[in-house]
Amino acid sequence: MIPLSEPALGPEEEAAVLAVLRSGLIGGNGRTCKEVERSLRDLLGCEFALLTTSCTHALELCLLAMDIGPGDEVVLPSFNFSSMAAAIVRQGARPVFAELDPSTLNIDPADVERRITGRTRAIMAIHYAGESCDMPALLEVSTRAGIPLIEDAAHAVGATSNGRNLGSLGYAGLLSFHVTKNLTAGEAGALLTSDEKLARRAEIIREKGTNRAQFLRGEVDKYTWMDIGSSYVLSDLLAAVLLAQLRRLEEITERRRRISERYFEAFAPLADAGRCRLLRRDAHSKANGHLFVLLVNPAERDDVLEKLRARGVGATFHYVPLHSSPFGQSLGYRRGDFPLTELASDSLVRLPLYAGMTDEQVEYVIASVEETLSGAVPAYSGLEIGA
Ligand SMILES: *Cc1c(COP(=O)(O)O)cnc(C)c1O
C-alpha cells in the first residue's frame, strides 16, 4: 500500500534528538526551542514565533491572548478541521461559518464580508493544501472592518503569496508540526505574529500565567503569576526533531512540489475531458505540495476511493463540513447551509503525497487514477464546481 503520507525522518533527526537527550536539557522552552523559534522568525519573516505543543494549542493560545469570549463571533470556513472551531467554542465564543471558493476550496472573501457583524472579533482562514487564500481580498476585508485576520497555515509552511510567507501576513499565523504535515515533530505547533502586545501576553499564558520567559531573558530577577494561563510549552526533545526538519525545509518542499507538479501535468487531460477537476493555482502564490486533491463526480467518489485502495493506493476523502457535523448541528446549522462546501467534501479524493515517494510510486498512482477514471466512472457532472 502506498500510504497517503509519511514523515520525512532520517539520520539528521536521529542525531539531533540524541544530542539533546544526552545533554539532559529536555525541558520545555529551553535553548533548542529558542533556536527553532529564531529560525522560524528568520525563515518566515515575522517578529515573534512561539512554539506550542500543537497547532490546536496555538489556536487556543491566540484566542486566549486576544481575550475572545462569550458574546464574540469568529468567522471561519466550514470546510475545515475541528481545531479552529473547537478553540472558538472553548472560549465561549460563537463560530460563524463561511462558504468556500470552489476553485481553490479556500474561504470566499465576499462571503466572509457578508457574515461580519458588530460582534465579530476575528476572521480565520486556512490555506488549504498549502495554496494561498486570496490574501489581498481577505486583508482588504479585514482592514475595512477593522477585524484581525488569523491565518491557519497548518498546511502551508514554506508556501508563499506574492513572495511573502504564509502565516506571516495577517495579525497572527498558526503552524502545525503534526505527523501528517510537511515538517513534523510528531506533535507540535507554533503561533506567529508581528504584534508585540499579542506575543508578550501569549508568552505569559503559555507559561502557566507567569513571566518565566522574561526571567529567562534576564529582563526580571524572579518570575511570578501575572495573568491567566495554561501550559503550552514544547519539550526541547521534540524541538530537536523540528530543528533538523527546518534545516531540510527546502529539500522536503522541493520534492513535494515536484510530485505535485507531476500530478497536475498528468491529470490535465482527465480534467480537460471533464472526468475530474483540479484545484486552481494562483500565479502570485507558490504552494508547498502539502496535499494533492482531485474532485470527481460525488455519486462515484466512494467507488473511486475503493478502487484506488484495491490497487494499493492510499487515497482518502478529507474534511466533513463542520456546519453539518453533529456539533455544528447543535449550534443550529444544517446540511444545505453551505452547498459548495458540501459538494467539495463529497467530491474530494486526496492522493498520496510525501517527500519519500519514489518516482515509480508516483507513476503507479497516476496510472491507477487514469484507469479508475477512464470511463469506468461517469464524467464529473455535479454542480459546476469552479466553473
Ligand atoms: C493539522 C491541522 C490542525 C491541527 O494541528 P495539530 O498540530 O494536530 O493540533 C489545525 N488546522 C488545520 C487546517 C490542520 O490541517
Short mmCIF file of C-alpha atoms and ligand atoms in Angstrom, two decimals:
data_model
loop_
_atom_site.label_atom_id
_atom_site.label_comp_id
_atom_site.label_asym_id
_atom_site.label_seq_id
_atom_site.Cartn_x
_atom_site.Cartn_y
_atom_site.Cartn_z
CA MET A 1 0.00 0.00 0.00
CA ILE A 2 1.32 3.46 -0.88
CA PRO A 3 0.31 5.50 2.19
CA LEU A 4 -1.37 8.89 1.98
CA SER A 5 1.52 10.49 3.84
CA GLU A 6 4.67 9.58 5.66
CA PRO A 7 7.01 11.75 7.75
CA ALA A 8 10.39 12.59 6.18
CA LEU A 9 12.66 11.49 9.02
CA GLY A 10 16.28 10.43 8.70
CA PRO A 11 19.72 10.43 10.29
CA GLU A 12 19.63 14.23 10.84
CA GLU A 13 16.60 13.97 13.13
CA GLU A 14 18.07 10.95 14.90
CA ALA A 15 21.33 12.76 15.62
CA ALA A 16 19.55 15.92 16.79
CA VAL A 17 17.36 14.01 19.26
CA LEU A 18 20.28 12.03 20.64
CA ALA A 19 22.35 15.18 21.15
CA VAL A 20 19.59 16.90 23.14
CA LEU A 21 18.76 13.72 25.06
CA ARG A 22 22.38 13.25 26.08
CA SER A 23 22.69 16.90 27.10
CA GLY A 24 19.89 16.36 29.63
CA LEU A 25 18.35 19.69 28.56
CA ILE A 26 14.99 18.25 27.59
CA GLY A 27 12.74 20.68 29.49
CA GLY A 28 10.22 22.98 27.83
CA ASN A 29 11.07 26.27 26.15
CA GLY A 30 14.80 25.75 26.53
CA ARG A 31 17.67 26.57 24.22
CA THR A 32 16.60 24.20 21.42
CA CYS A 33 13.09 25.72 21.38
CA LYS A 34 14.70 29.16 21.24
CA GLU A 35 16.82 28.08 18.29
CA VAL A 36 13.77 26.76 16.44
CA GLU A 37 11.84 29.96 17.17
CA ARG A 38 14.75 32.04 15.88
CA SER A 39 14.91 30.06 12.67
CA LEU A 40 11.12 30.26 12.21
CA ARG A 41 11.30 34.06 12.55
CA ASP A 42 14.16 34.28 10.06
CA LEU A 43 12.63 31.85 7.59
CA LEU A 44 9.09 33.21 7.69
CA GLY A 45 9.73 36.91 8.25
CA CYS A 46 7.71 37.55 11.41
CA GLU A 47 8.85 39.20 14.63
CA PHE A 48 7.66 36.57 17.10
CA ALA A 49 7.35 32.79 16.89
CA LEU A 50 6.12 30.83 19.91
CA LEU A 51 6.41 27.06 19.79
CA THR A 52 3.49 25.16 21.30
CA THR A 53 2.54 21.54 21.87
CA SER A 54 0.24 21.57 18.80
CA CYS A 55 -1.45 23.84 16.28
CA THR A 56 -4.68 23.35 18.21
CA HIS A 57 -2.94 24.69 21.32
CA ALA A 58 -1.53 27.60 19.30
CA LEU A 59 -5.12 28.42 18.26
CA GLU A 60 -6.29 28.30 21.89
CA LEU A 61 -3.33 30.40 22.99
CA CYS A 62 -4.07 33.01 20.32
CA LEU A 63 -7.75 33.31 21.26
CA LEU A 64 -6.89 33.46 24.99
CA ALA A 65 -4.34 36.22 24.36
CA MET A 66 -6.93 38.14 22.30
CA ASP A 67 -9.48 37.83 25.11
CA ILE A 68 -12.09 36.36 22.79
CA GLY A 69 -15.02 35.18 24.89
CA PRO A 70 -18.78 34.97 25.37
CA GLY A 71 -20.75 37.27 23.06
CA ASP A 72 -17.94 37.34 20.47
CA GLU A 73 -18.14 35.85 16.99
CA VAL A 74 -15.36 34.49 14.81
CA VAL A 75 -15.82 33.94 11.07
CA LEU A 76 -14.17 30.75 9.75
CA PRO A 77 -14.56 28.27 6.91
CA SER A 78 -16.91 25.32 7.38
CA PHE A 79 -14.55 23.33 5.15
CA ASN A 80 -12.14 22.87 8.00
CA PHE A 81 -10.61 20.62 10.60
CA SER A 82 -12.27 20.78 14.04
CA SER A 83 -9.39 22.55 15.86
CA MET A 84 -10.30 26.13 14.97
CA ALA A 85 -13.99 25.79 15.75
CA ALA A 86 -13.32 23.83 18.95
CA ALA A 87 -10.93 26.54 20.17
CA ILE A 88 -13.58 29.22 19.50
CA VAL A 89 -16.33 27.29 21.29
CA ARG A 90 -13.99 26.56 24.20
CA GLN A 91 -13.67 30.33 24.73
CA GLY A 92 -17.45 30.60 24.90
CA ALA A 93 -17.49 32.49 21.58
CA ARG A 94 -19.58 31.65 18.52
CA PRO A 95 -18.12 30.16 15.33
CA VAL A 96 -19.78 31.76 12.28
CA PHE A 97 -19.18 29.61 9.23
CA ALA A 98 -18.49 30.94 5.74
CA GLU A 99 -18.63 29.36 2.28
CA LEU A 100 -15.60 28.40 0.20
CA ASP A 101 -14.40 29.44 -3.23
CA PRO A 102 -15.00 26.22 -5.21
CA SER A 103 -11.98 26.76 -7.47
CA THR A 104 -9.49 26.55 -4.58
CA LEU A 105 -11.55 25.29 -1.60
CA ASN A 106 -10.25 28.33 0.32
CA ILE A 107 -12.62 30.65 2.19
CA ASP A 108 -14.56 33.08 -0.03
CA PRO A 109 -13.66 36.69 0.97
CA ALA A 110 -17.02 38.05 -0.26
CA ASP A 111 -18.90 35.58 1.96
CA VAL A 112 -16.65 36.47 4.92
CA GLU A 113 -17.60 40.11 4.48
CA ARG A 114 -21.32 39.26 4.43
CA ARG A 115 -21.02 37.42 7.77
CA ILE A 116 -19.32 40.20 9.71
CA THR A 117 -21.48 41.75 12.43
CA GLY A 118 -20.89 44.18 15.30
CA ARG A 119 -19.83 41.18 17.41
CA THR A 120 -17.16 39.79 15.04
CA ARG A 121 -13.76 39.74 16.76
CA ALA A 122 -11.65 37.79 14.26
CA ILE A 123 -11.58 36.29 10.78
CA MET A 124 -9.83 32.93 10.45
CA ALA A 125 -8.72 31.39 7.18
CA ILE A 126 -6.92 28.19 6.17
CA HIS A 127 -4.51 27.98 3.27
CA TYR A 128 -5.93 24.69 2.06
CA ALA A 129 -3.40 22.26 0.58
CA GLY A 130 -0.71 24.93 1.06
CA GLU A 131 -2.27 27.09 -1.69
CA SER A 132 -2.70 30.68 -0.53
CA CYS A 133 -6.15 32.08 0.21
CA ASP A 134 -7.00 35.24 -1.70
CA MET A 135 -4.89 37.26 0.75
CA PRO A 136 -5.23 40.68 -0.95
CA ALA A 137 -9.05 40.37 -0.75
CA LEU A 138 -9.07 38.95 2.80
CA LEU A 139 -6.66 41.61 4.07
CA GLU A 140 -8.84 44.26 2.47
CA VAL A 141 -11.97 42.91 4.19
CA SER A 142 -10.04 42.72 7.48
CA THR A 143 -8.71 46.27 7.20
CA ARG A 144 -12.03 47.74 6.09
CA ALA A 145 -13.87 46.13 9.02
CA GLY A 146 -11.02 46.68 11.49
CA ILE A 147 -11.10 42.97 12.41
CA PRO A 148 -7.87 40.95 12.71
CA LEU A 149 -7.17 38.19 10.18
CA ILE A 150 -5.68 34.97 11.57
CA GLU A 151 -4.07 32.52 9.16
CA ASP A 152 -4.18 28.83 9.92
CA ALA A 153 -1.05 27.89 7.99
CA ALA A 154 -1.04 24.28 9.24
CA HIS A 155 -0.84 23.12 5.61
CA ALA A 156 1.32 25.95 4.42
CA VAL A 157 4.81 26.00 5.93
CA GLY A 158 7.18 27.12 3.17
CA ALA A 159 4.38 28.37 0.88
CA THR A 160 4.20 32.00 -0.25
CA SER A 161 1.84 34.68 -1.57
CA ASN A 162 3.46 37.46 -3.60
CA GLY A 163 6.80 36.29 -2.26
CA ARG A 164 5.76 36.55 1.40
CA ASN A 165 5.49 33.52 3.66
CA LEU A 166 2.02 32.30 4.53
CA GLY A 167 1.38 32.56 8.25
CA SER A 168 3.18 35.90 8.47
CA LEU A 169 0.76 38.11 6.53
CA GLY A 170 -2.12 38.52 8.98
CA TYR A 171 -2.38 39.61 12.61
CA ALA A 172 -1.34 36.09 13.65
CA GLY A 173 -0.48 32.80 11.97
CA LEU A 174 -0.52 29.21 13.15
CA LEU A 175 1.65 26.27 12.14
CA SER A 176 1.25 22.56 12.77
CA PHE A 177 4.06 20.04 13.03
CA HIS A 178 1.68 17.09 13.37
CA VAL A 179 2.98 13.84 11.88
CA THR A 180 0.91 14.34 8.69
CA LYS A 181 2.31 17.82 7.93
CA ASN A 182 5.25 18.75 5.66
CA LEU A 183 7.57 19.25 8.66
CA THR A 184 6.92 17.30 11.83
CA ALA A 185 8.00 16.61 15.38
CA GLY A 186 5.17 14.12 15.93
CA GLU A 187 3.09 16.70 17.76
CA ALA A 188 3.95 20.43 17.85
CA GLY A 189 2.74 23.79 16.60
CA ALA A 190 3.58 27.48 16.60
CA LEU A 191 1.96 30.88 16.96
CA LEU A 192 3.46 33.51 14.66
CA THR A 193 2.86 37.25 14.93
CA SER A 194 4.49 40.61 14.49
CA ASP A 195 2.19 42.19 17.10
CA GLU A 196 4.29 42.69 20.22
CA LYS A 197 1.34 43.01 22.59
CA LEU A 198 -0.14 39.71 21.44
CA ALA A 199 3.24 37.95 21.61
CA ARG A 200 4.04 39.21 25.13
CA ARG A 201 0.68 38.14 26.51
CA ALA A 202 0.81 34.76 24.73
CA GLU A 203 4.27 34.17 26.18
CA ILE A 204 2.84 34.55 29.70
CA ILE A 205 -0.24 32.41 29.05
CA ARG A 206 1.94 29.67 27.53
CA GLU A 207 4.00 29.55 30.76
CA LYS A 208 1.11 28.91 33.22
CA GLY A 209 0.36 32.62 33.54
CA THR A 210 3.90 33.51 34.67
CA ASN A 211 6.57 35.83 33.31
CA ARG A 212 9.12 32.99 33.20
CA ALA A 213 10.06 33.86 29.59
CA GLN A 214 11.06 37.37 30.67
CA PHE A 215 13.01 35.90 33.59
CA LEU A 216 14.89 33.55 31.22
CA ARG A 217 15.81 36.57 29.07
CA GLY A 218 17.15 38.31 32.18
CA GLU A 219 14.53 41.07 32.00
CA VAL A 220 13.22 40.44 35.54
CA ASP A 221 15.03 38.92 38.53
CA LYS A 222 12.31 36.46 39.54
CA TYR A 223 9.15 35.17 37.95
CA THR A 224 5.63 35.07 39.28
CA TRP A 225 1.92 34.76 38.45
CA MET A 226 0.86 37.58 36.11
CA ASP A 227 -2.21 36.55 34.10
CA ILE A 228 -4.49 33.70 33.06
CA GLY A 229 -2.51 30.74 31.81
CA SER A 230 -2.03 27.16 30.85
CA SER A 231 0.94 25.03 29.77
CA TYR A 232 1.61 25.05 26.05
CA VAL A 233 5.43 24.82 26.13
CA LEU A 234 7.15 22.27 23.90
CA SER A 235 9.88 19.94 25.19
CA ASP A 236 13.34 20.61 23.78
CA LEU A 237 13.47 16.94 22.82
CA LEU A 238 10.71 17.50 20.26
CA ALA A 239 12.20 20.86 19.30
CA ALA A 240 15.35 18.93 18.34
CA VAL A 241 13.37 16.97 15.74
CA LEU A 242 11.92 20.22 14.48
CA LEU A 243 15.31 21.90 14.21
CA ALA A 244 16.55 19.08 11.98
CA GLN A 245 13.33 19.24 9.93
CA LEU A 246 13.59 23.01 9.47
CA ARG A 247 17.11 22.64 8.10
CA ARG A 248 15.58 20.34 5.47
CA LEU A 249 12.63 22.64 4.65
CA GLU A 250 13.93 23.44 1.16
CA GLU A 251 14.70 19.81 0.31
CA ILE A 252 11.36 18.48 1.59
CA THR A 253 9.32 21.27 -0.03
CA GLU A 254 11.09 20.90 -3.40
CA ARG A 255 10.44 17.16 -3.55
CA ARG A 256 6.75 17.63 -2.64
CA ARG A 257 6.40 20.40 -5.23
CA ARG A 258 7.91 18.19 -7.94
CA ILE A 259 5.45 15.37 -7.18
CA SER A 260 2.53 17.80 -7.12
CA GLU A 261 3.66 19.29 -10.48
CA ARG A 262 3.83 15.83 -11.99
CA TYR A 263 0.27 15.09 -10.79
CA PHE A 264 -1.05 18.37 -12.22
CA GLU A 265 0.61 17.64 -15.56
CA ALA A 266 -0.54 14.01 -15.69
CA PHE A 267 -4.16 14.75 -14.74
CA ALA A 268 -4.65 17.78 -17.00
CA PRO A 269 -6.03 15.61 -19.87
CA LEU A 270 -8.51 13.93 -17.48
CA ALA A 271 -9.63 17.36 -16.26
CA ASP A 272 -9.93 18.61 -19.86
CA ALA A 273 -12.10 15.59 -20.64
CA GLY A 274 -14.35 16.51 -17.70
CA ARG A 275 -13.61 13.37 -15.72
CA CYS A 276 -12.26 15.26 -12.72
CA ARG A 277 -11.40 18.76 -11.60
CA LEU A 278 -8.10 20.07 -10.31
CA LEU A 279 -7.73 22.95 -7.86
CA ARG A 280 -6.90 26.30 -9.40
CA ARG A 281 -3.41 27.58 -8.72
CA ASP A 282 -2.78 31.27 -8.25
CA ALA A 283 0.01 32.76 -10.37
CA HIS A 284 1.08 35.04 -7.49
CA SER A 285 1.42 32.32 -4.89
CA LYS A 286 3.70 29.32 -4.57
CA ALA A 287 2.26 26.27 -2.82
CA ASN A 288 4.35 23.76 -0.87
CA GLY A 289 2.96 20.47 -2.21
CA HIS A 290 1.22 19.74 1.09
CA LEU A 291 -1.55 17.66 -0.42
CA PHE A 292 -2.97 16.80 -3.81
CA VAL A 293 -6.68 16.85 -4.49
CA LEU A 294 -8.91 15.63 -7.33
CA LEU A 295 -12.62 16.46 -7.41
CA VAL A 296 -14.66 13.69 -9.00
CA ASN A 297 -18.33 13.00 -9.55
CA PRO A 298 -19.74 12.88 -5.99
CA ALA A 299 -22.02 9.97 -6.88
CA GLU A 300 -18.93 7.91 -7.71
CA ARG A 301 -16.42 9.26 -5.22
CA ASP A 302 -16.62 6.41 -2.71
CA ASP A 303 -16.32 3.92 -5.54
CA VAL A 304 -13.22 5.73 -6.85
CA LEU A 305 -11.65 5.58 -3.38
CA GLU A 306 -12.44 1.89 -3.06
CA LYS A 307 -10.96 1.10 -6.48
CA LEU A 308 -7.80 3.07 -5.75
CA ARG A 309 -7.35 1.37 -2.40
CA ALA A 310 -7.89 -2.04 -4.01
CA ARG A 311 -4.87 -1.16 -6.17
CA GLY A 312 -2.79 -0.28 -3.15
CA VAL A 313 -3.13 3.50 -3.46
CA GLY A 314 -3.88 5.07 -0.07
CA ALA A 315 -6.34 7.67 -1.42
CA THR A 316 -8.86 9.21 1.01
CA PHE A 317 -11.63 11.79 1.45
CA HIS A 318 -10.98 14.92 3.54
CA TYR A 319 -12.94 17.29 5.79
CA VAL A 320 -16.51 16.54 6.74
CA PRO A 321 -18.04 20.07 6.76
CA LEU A 322 -18.18 21.49 10.27
CA HIS A 323 -21.62 23.05 9.84
CA SER A 324 -23.28 19.68 9.18
CA SER A 325 -21.24 17.75 11.78
CA PRO A 326 -23.08 16.66 14.95
CA PHE A 327 -21.57 19.55 16.92
CA GLY A 328 -22.22 22.03 14.08
CA GLN A 329 -25.86 20.98 14.11
CA SER A 330 -26.01 21.57 17.86
CA LEU A 331 -25.06 25.20 17.05
CA GLY A 332 -28.10 25.48 14.77
CA TYR A 333 -26.51 24.75 11.40
CA ARG A 334 -27.98 22.21 8.94
CA ARG A 335 -26.88 20.27 5.88
CA GLY A 336 -27.81 22.50 2.93
CA ASP A 337 -26.48 25.69 4.57
CA PHE A 338 -23.23 25.64 2.53
CA PRO A 339 -23.84 23.77 -0.73
CA LEU A 340 -20.40 24.41 -2.26
CA THR A 341 -18.64 23.16 0.89
CA GLU A 342 -20.82 20.05 0.90
CA LEU A 343 -20.18 19.36 -2.77
CA ALA A 344 -16.43 19.80 -2.36
CA SER A 345 -16.42 17.43 0.61
CA ASP A 346 -18.50 14.83 -1.28
CA SER A 347 -16.31 15.03 -4.44
CA LEU A 348 -12.88 15.07 -2.89
CA VAL A 349 -10.15 12.49 -3.42
CA ARG A 350 -6.75 13.02 -1.81
CA LEU A 351 -3.80 11.18 -3.34
CA PRO A 352 -0.60 10.01 -1.66
CA LEU A 353 1.97 12.81 -1.47
CA TYR A 354 5.09 12.85 0.70
CA ALA A 355 8.76 13.64 0.22
CA GLY A 356 9.84 9.99 0.42
CA MET A 357 7.65 8.84 -2.50
CA THR A 358 9.68 7.31 -5.31
CA ASP A 359 9.09 8.30 -8.96
CA GLU A 360 7.84 4.74 -9.54
CA GLN A 361 5.23 5.15 -6.80
CA VAL A 362 4.12 8.49 -8.27
CA GLU A 363 3.74 6.93 -11.73
CA TYR A 364 1.85 3.99 -10.23
CA VAL A 365 -0.62 6.37 -8.53
CA ILE A 366 -1.08 8.24 -11.83
CA ALA A 367 -1.70 5.05 -13.81
CA SER A 368 -4.17 3.83 -11.17
CA VAL A 369 -6.13 7.10 -11.29
CA GLU A 370 -6.15 7.08 -15.10
CA GLU A 371 -7.54 3.55 -15.17
CA THR A 372 -10.09 4.29 -12.44
CA LEU A 373 -11.36 7.48 -14.09
CA SER A 374 -11.10 6.45 -17.72
CA GLY A 375 -14.70 5.59 -18.28
CA ALA A 376 -15.45 3.12 -15.53
CA VAL A 377 -16.79 6.18 -13.75
CA PRO A 378 -19.25 8.65 -15.34
CA ALA A 379 -17.77 12.06 -16.10
CA TYR A 380 -17.94 14.66 -13.38
CA SER A 381 -21.34 16.26 -13.50
CA GLY A 382 -22.13 17.81 -10.16
CA LEU A 383 -22.83 21.47 -9.58
CA GLU A 384 -20.40 23.33 -11.81
CA ILE A 385 -17.66 23.46 -9.25
CA GLY A 386 -15.08 26.06 -10.12
CA ALA A 387 -16.74 26.84 -13.45
C1 LIG B 1 -3.48 19.60 11.22
C2 LIG B 1 -4.34 20.77 11.30
C3 LIG B 1 -4.69 21.35 12.53
C4 LIG B 1 -4.35 20.72 13.84
O1 LIG B 1 -2.99 20.64 14.05
P1 LIG B 1 -2.45 19.91 15.37
O2 LIG B 1 -0.99 20.31 15.37
O3 LIG B 1 -2.67 18.46 15.15
O4 LIG B 1 -3.19 20.44 16.53
C5 LIG B 1 -5.45 22.52 12.53
N1 LIG B 1 -5.85 23.10 11.39
C6 LIG B 1 -5.55 22.55 10.19
C7 LIG B 1 -6.02 23.23 8.96
C8 LIG B 1 -4.80 21.38 10.11
O5 LIG B 1 -4.53 20.85 8.92
#
